[in-house]
CSV table of C-alpha atoms in Angstrom, one decimal:
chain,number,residue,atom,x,y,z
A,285,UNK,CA,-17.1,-11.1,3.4
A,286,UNK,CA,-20.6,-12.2,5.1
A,287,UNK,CA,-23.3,-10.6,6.5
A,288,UNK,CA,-22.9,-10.0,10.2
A,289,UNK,CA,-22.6,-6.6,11.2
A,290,UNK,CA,-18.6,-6.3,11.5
A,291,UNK,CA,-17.1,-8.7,8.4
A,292,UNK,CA,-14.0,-7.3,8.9
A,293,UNK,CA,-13.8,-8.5,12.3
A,294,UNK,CA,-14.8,-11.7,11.1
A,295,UNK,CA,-11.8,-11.7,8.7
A,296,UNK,CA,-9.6,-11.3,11.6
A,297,UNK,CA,-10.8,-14.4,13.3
A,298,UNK,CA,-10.0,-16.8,10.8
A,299,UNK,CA,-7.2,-19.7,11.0
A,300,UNK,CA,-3.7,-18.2,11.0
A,301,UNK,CA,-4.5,-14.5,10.9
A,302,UNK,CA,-4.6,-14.1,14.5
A,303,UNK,CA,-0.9,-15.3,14.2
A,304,UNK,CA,-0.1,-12.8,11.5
A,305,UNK,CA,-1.6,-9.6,13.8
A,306,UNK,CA,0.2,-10.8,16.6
A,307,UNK,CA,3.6,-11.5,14.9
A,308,UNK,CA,3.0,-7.6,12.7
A,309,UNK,CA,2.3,-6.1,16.3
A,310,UNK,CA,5.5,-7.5,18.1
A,311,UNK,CA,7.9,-6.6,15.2
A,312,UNK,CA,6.2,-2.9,15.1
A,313,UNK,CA,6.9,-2.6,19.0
A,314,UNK,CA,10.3,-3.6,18.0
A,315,UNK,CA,11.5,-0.8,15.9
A,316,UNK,CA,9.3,1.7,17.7
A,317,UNK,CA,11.3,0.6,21.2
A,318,UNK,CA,14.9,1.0,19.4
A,319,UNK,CA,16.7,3.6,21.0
A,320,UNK,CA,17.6,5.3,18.1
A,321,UNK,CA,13.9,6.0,17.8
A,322,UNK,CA,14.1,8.1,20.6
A,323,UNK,CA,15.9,10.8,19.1
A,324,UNK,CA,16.1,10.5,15.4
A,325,UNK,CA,12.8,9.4,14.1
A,326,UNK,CA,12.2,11.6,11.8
A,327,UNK,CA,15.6,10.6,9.8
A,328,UNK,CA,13.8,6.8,9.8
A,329,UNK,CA,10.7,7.9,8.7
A,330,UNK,CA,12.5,9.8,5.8
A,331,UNK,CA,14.6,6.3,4.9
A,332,UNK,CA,11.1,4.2,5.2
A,333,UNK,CA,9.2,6.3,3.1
A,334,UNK,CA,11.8,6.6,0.7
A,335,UNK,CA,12.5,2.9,0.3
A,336,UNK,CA,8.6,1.8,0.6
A,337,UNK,CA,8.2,4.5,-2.6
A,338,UNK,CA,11.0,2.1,-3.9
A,339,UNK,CA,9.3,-1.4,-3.0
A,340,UNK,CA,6.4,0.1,-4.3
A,341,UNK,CA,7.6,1.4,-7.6
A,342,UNK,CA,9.4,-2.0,-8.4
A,343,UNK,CA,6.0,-3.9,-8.2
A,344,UNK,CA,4.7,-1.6,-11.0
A,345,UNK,CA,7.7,-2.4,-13.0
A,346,UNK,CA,10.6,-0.2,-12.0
A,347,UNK,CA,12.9,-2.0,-10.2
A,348,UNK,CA,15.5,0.8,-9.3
A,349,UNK,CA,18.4,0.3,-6.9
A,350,UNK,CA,17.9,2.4,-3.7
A,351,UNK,CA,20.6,5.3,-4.9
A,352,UNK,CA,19.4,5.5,-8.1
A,353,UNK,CA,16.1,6.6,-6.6
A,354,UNK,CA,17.7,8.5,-4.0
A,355,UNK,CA,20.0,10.7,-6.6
A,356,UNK,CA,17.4,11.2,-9.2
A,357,UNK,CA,15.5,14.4,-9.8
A,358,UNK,CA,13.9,14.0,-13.0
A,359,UNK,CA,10.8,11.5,-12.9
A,360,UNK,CA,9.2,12.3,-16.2
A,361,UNK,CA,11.3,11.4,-18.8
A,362,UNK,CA,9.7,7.7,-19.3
A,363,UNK,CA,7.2,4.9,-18.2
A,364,UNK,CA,9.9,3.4,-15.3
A,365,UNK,CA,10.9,7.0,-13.9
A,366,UNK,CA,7.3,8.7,-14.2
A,367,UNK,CA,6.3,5.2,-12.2
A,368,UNK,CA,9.3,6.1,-9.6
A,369,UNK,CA,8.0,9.2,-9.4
A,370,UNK,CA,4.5,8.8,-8.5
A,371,UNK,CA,5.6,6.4,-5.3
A,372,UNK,CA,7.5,9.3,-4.3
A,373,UNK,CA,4.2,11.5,-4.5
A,374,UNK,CA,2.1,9.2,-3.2
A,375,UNK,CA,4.3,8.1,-0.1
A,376,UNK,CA,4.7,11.8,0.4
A,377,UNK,CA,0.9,12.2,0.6
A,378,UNK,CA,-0.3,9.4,2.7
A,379,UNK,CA,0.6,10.8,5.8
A,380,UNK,CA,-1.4,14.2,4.9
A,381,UNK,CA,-4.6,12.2,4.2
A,382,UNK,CA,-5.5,11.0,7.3
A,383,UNK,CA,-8.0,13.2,8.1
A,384,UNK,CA,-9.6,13.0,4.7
A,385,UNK,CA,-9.3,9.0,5.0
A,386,UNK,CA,-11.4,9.2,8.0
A,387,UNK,CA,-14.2,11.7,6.6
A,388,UNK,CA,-14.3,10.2,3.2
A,389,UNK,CA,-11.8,7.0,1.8
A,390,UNK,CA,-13.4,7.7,-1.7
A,391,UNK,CA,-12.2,11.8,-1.7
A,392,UNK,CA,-8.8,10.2,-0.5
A,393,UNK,CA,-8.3,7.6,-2.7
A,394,UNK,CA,-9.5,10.5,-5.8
A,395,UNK,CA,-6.7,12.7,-4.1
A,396,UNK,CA,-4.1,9.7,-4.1
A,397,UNK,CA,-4.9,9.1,-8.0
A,398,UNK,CA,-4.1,12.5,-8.5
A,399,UNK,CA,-1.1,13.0,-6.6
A,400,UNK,CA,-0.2,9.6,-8.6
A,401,UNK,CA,-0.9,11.1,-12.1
A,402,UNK,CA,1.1,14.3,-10.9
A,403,UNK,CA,-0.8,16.3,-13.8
A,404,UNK,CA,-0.1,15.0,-16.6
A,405,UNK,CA,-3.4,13.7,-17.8
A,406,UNK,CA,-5.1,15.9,-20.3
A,407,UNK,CA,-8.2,14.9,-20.0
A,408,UNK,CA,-11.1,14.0,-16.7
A,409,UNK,CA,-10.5,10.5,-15.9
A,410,UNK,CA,-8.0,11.5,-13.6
A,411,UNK,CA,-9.2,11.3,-9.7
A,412,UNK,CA,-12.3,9.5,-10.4
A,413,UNK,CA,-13.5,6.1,-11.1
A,414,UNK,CA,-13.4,4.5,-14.8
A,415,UNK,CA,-16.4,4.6,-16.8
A,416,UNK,CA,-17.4,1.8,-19.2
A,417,UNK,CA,-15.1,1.4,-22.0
A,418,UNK,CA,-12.2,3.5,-20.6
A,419,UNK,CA,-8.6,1.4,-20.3
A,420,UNK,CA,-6.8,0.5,-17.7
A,421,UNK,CA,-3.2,0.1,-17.4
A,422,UNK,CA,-1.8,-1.9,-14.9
A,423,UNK,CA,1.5,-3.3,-15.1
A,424,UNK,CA,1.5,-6.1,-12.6
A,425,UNK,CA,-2.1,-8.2,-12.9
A,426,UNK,CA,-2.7,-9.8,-16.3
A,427,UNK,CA,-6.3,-9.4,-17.2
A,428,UNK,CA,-6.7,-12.2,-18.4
A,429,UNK,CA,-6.3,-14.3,-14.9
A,430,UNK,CA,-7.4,-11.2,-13.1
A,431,UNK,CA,-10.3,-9.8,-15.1
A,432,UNK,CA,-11.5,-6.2,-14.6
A,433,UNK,CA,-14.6,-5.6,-12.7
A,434,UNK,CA,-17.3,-3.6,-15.1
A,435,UNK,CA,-17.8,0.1,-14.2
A,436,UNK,CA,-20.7,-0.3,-12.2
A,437,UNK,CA,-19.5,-3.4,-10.2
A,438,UNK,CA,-16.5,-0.8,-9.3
A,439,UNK,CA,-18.5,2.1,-8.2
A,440,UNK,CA,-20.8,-0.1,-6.2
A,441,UNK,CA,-18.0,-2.5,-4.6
A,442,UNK,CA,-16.1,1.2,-3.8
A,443,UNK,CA,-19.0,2.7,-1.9
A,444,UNK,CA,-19.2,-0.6,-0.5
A,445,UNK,CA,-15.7,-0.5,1.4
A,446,UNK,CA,-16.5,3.1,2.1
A,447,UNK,CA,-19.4,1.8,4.2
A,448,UNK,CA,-17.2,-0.4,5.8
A,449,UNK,CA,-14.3,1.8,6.5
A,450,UNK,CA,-16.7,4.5,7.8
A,451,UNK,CA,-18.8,2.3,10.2
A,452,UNK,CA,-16.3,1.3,12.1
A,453,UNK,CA,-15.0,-2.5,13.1
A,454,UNK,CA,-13.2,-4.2,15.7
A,455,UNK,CA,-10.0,-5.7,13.2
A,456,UNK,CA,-6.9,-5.5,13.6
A,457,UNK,CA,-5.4,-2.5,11.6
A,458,UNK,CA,-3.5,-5.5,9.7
A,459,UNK,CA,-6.8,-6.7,8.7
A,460,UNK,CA,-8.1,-3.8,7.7
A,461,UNK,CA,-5.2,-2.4,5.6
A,462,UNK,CA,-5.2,-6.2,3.8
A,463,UNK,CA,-8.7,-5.8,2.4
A,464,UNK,CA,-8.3,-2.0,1.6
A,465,UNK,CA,-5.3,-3.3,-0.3
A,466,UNK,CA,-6.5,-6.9,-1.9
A,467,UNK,CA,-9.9,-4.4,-2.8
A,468,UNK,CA,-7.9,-1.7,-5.1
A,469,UNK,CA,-5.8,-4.3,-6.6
A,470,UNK,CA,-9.2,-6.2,-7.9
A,471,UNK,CA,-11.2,-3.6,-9.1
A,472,UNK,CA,-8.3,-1.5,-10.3
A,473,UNK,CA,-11.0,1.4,-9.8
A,474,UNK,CA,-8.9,4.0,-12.2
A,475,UNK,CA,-7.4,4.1,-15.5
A,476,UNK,CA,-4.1,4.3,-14.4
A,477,UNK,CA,-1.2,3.6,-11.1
A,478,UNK,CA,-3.6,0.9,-9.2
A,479,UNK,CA,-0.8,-0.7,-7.7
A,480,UNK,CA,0.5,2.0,-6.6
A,481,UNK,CA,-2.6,3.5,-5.2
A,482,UNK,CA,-3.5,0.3,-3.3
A,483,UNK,CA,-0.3,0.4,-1.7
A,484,UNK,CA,-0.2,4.0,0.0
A,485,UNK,CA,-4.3,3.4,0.8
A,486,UNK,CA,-2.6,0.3,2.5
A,487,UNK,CA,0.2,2.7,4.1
A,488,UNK,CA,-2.7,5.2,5.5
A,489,UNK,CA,-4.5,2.7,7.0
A,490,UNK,CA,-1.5,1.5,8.8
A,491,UNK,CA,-0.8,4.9,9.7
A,492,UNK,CA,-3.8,6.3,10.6
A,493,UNK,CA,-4.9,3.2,13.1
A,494,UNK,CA,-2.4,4.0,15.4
A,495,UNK,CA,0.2,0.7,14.4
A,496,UNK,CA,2.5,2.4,12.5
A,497,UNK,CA,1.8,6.0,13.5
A,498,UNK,CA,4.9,7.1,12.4
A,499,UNK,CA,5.0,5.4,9.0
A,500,UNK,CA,8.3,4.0,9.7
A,501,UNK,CA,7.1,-0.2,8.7
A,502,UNK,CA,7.5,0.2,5.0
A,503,UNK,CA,5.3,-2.2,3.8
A,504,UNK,CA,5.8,-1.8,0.4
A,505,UNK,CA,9.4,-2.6,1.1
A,506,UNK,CA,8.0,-6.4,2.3
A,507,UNK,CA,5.5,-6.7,-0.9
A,508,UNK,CA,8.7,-6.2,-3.2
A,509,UNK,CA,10.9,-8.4,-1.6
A,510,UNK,CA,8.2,-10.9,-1.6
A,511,UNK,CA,8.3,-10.8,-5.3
A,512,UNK,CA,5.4,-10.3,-8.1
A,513,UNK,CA,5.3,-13.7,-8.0
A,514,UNK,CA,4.1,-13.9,-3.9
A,515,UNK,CA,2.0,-10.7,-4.6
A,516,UNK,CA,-0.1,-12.5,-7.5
A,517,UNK,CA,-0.6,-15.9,-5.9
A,518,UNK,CA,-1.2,-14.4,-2.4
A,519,UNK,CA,-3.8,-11.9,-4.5
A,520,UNK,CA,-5.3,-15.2,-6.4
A,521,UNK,CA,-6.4,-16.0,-2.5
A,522,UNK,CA,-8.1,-12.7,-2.1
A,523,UNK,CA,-10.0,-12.3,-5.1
A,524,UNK,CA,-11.6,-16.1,-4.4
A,525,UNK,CA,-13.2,-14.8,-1.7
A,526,UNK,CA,-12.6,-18.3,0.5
A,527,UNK,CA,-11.9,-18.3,4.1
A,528,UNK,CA,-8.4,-19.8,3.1
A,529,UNK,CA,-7.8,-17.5,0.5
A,530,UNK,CA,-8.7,-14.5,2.6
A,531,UNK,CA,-6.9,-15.5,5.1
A,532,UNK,CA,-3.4,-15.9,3.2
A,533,UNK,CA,-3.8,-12.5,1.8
A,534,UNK,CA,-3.8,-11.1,5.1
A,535,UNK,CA,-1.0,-13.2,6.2
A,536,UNK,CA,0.9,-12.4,3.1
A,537,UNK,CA,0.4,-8.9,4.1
A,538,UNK,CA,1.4,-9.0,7.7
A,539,UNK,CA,4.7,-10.6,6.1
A,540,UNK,CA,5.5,-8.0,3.9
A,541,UNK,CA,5.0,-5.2,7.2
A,542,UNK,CA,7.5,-7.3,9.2
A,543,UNK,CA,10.2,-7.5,6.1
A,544,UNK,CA,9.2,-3.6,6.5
A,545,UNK,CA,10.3,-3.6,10.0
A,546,UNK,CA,13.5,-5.8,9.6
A,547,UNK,CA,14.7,-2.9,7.1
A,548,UNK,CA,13.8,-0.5,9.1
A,549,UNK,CA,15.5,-1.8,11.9
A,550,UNK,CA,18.6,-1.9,10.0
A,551,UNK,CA,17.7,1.7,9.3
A,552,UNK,CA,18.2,2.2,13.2
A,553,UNK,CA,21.3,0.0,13.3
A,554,UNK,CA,22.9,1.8,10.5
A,555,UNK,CA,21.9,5.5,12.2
A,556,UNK,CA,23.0,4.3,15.6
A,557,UNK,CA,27.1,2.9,14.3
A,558,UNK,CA,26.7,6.3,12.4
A,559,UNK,CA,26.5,4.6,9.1
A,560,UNK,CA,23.6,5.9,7.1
């Protein structure tokens, strides 16, 4: 991501993405200035977070329809629903992290792995990075055209983004979220729920930046309707590292935020006609 002393800035000035931040940033002023915004926000937050935990959850595999998730109370019984069940967590805790985030992106992401695992892990490599020889499971990138980074590359490319997270840059939140994202995704830094992971470190940084403060742009929502397909060549771009690579990982991201928006917008609609 180059040398100069903001790279993520740098990311934000390539070809097209200045397009994608611009075109994110007029759809999130959109929902945020429906009327129905003014009085019932908290009901379209609830709907976002429950269909980003949905987007998010059919990326790792479980591909639920909306009521399913929304009647279901047992998350444990098997790989789909315990997948189901950690978005849920995880999209609960995002918006409690902030402060954490901002202190320490590694103590929040260890937190995020946890809430993701919800306990059932036996042993230590829960909420901590793999060590050498440990196994990863990751529904959604093959190893074989995505292969894992070695324990030590992972540790050091973590601390890495830490450094860059903590010093501050100039992107746009879109930017940043991307590469927080793309990052996760390519190290797959635990032994389990990566996806997942990257997604609601994605969702805090959008969150805590101040262009979705109110989580109501579902993301996640976007990345599923994309399809796995979208997600992996989009991710191929990312992990090349090329200008033009980088840059359509970003854009890809800023179109999965503004599919976010459209559904939350219908969210509004729906709340305003007295439908949902």
């Amino acid at each position: 991501m180059g040398t100069t002393a903001d790279p993520l800035a740098v990311l934000g000035s390539l070809p097209g993405v200045a397009e994608s931040v611009d075109s994110v940033r007029k759809a999130v002023d959109q929902v945020y200035g429906h009327r129905v915004m003014r009085r019932r926000s908290d009901e379209v937050s609830s709907e976002a977070a429950l269909r980003g935990a949905r987007g998010s959850a059919a990326l790792s595999g479980a591909d639920w329809a909306l009521e399913e998730v929304r009647r279901r109370s047992d998350f444990s019984s098997d790989d789909e629903s315990r997948a189901v069940g950690a978005a849920l967590r995880l999209t609960a805790e995002a918006g409690q992290l902030l402060s954490v985030w901002r202190q320490s992106p590694l103590q929040a992401l260890a937190r995020l792995h946890l809430v993701a695992a919800g306990g059932t892990s036996p042993d230590e490599t829960v909420g901590r990075p793999r060590q050498t020889g440990e196994k990863v499971e990751e529904p959604l990138l093959d190893v074989a055209e995505f292969p894992l980074p070695e324990a030590a590359e992972v540790v050091a490319r973590l601390d890495g983004l830490a450094d860059l997270l903590l010093s501050g840059s100039e992107a746009p939140a879109l930017v940043v979220a991307a590469v927080v994202h793309g990052e996760l995704l390519c190290l797959r830094p635990f032994g389990s729920y990566n996806g997942l992971v990257a997604r609601a470190a994605q969702r805090v940084v959008l969150v805590g930046s101040g262009l979705d403060p109110k989580s109501i742009c579902p993301a996640e929502v976007g990345h599923a309707e994309l399809g796995r397909a979208g997600h992996l060549k989009a991710l191929r771009g990312y992990a090349s590292g090329t200008p033009d690579g980088m840059a359509a990982w970003i854009s890809h991201c800023g179109q999965a935020v503004g599919l976010g928006v459209r559904e939350s917008v219908a969210v509004c609609e729906a709340l305003q006609r007295g439908a949902a």
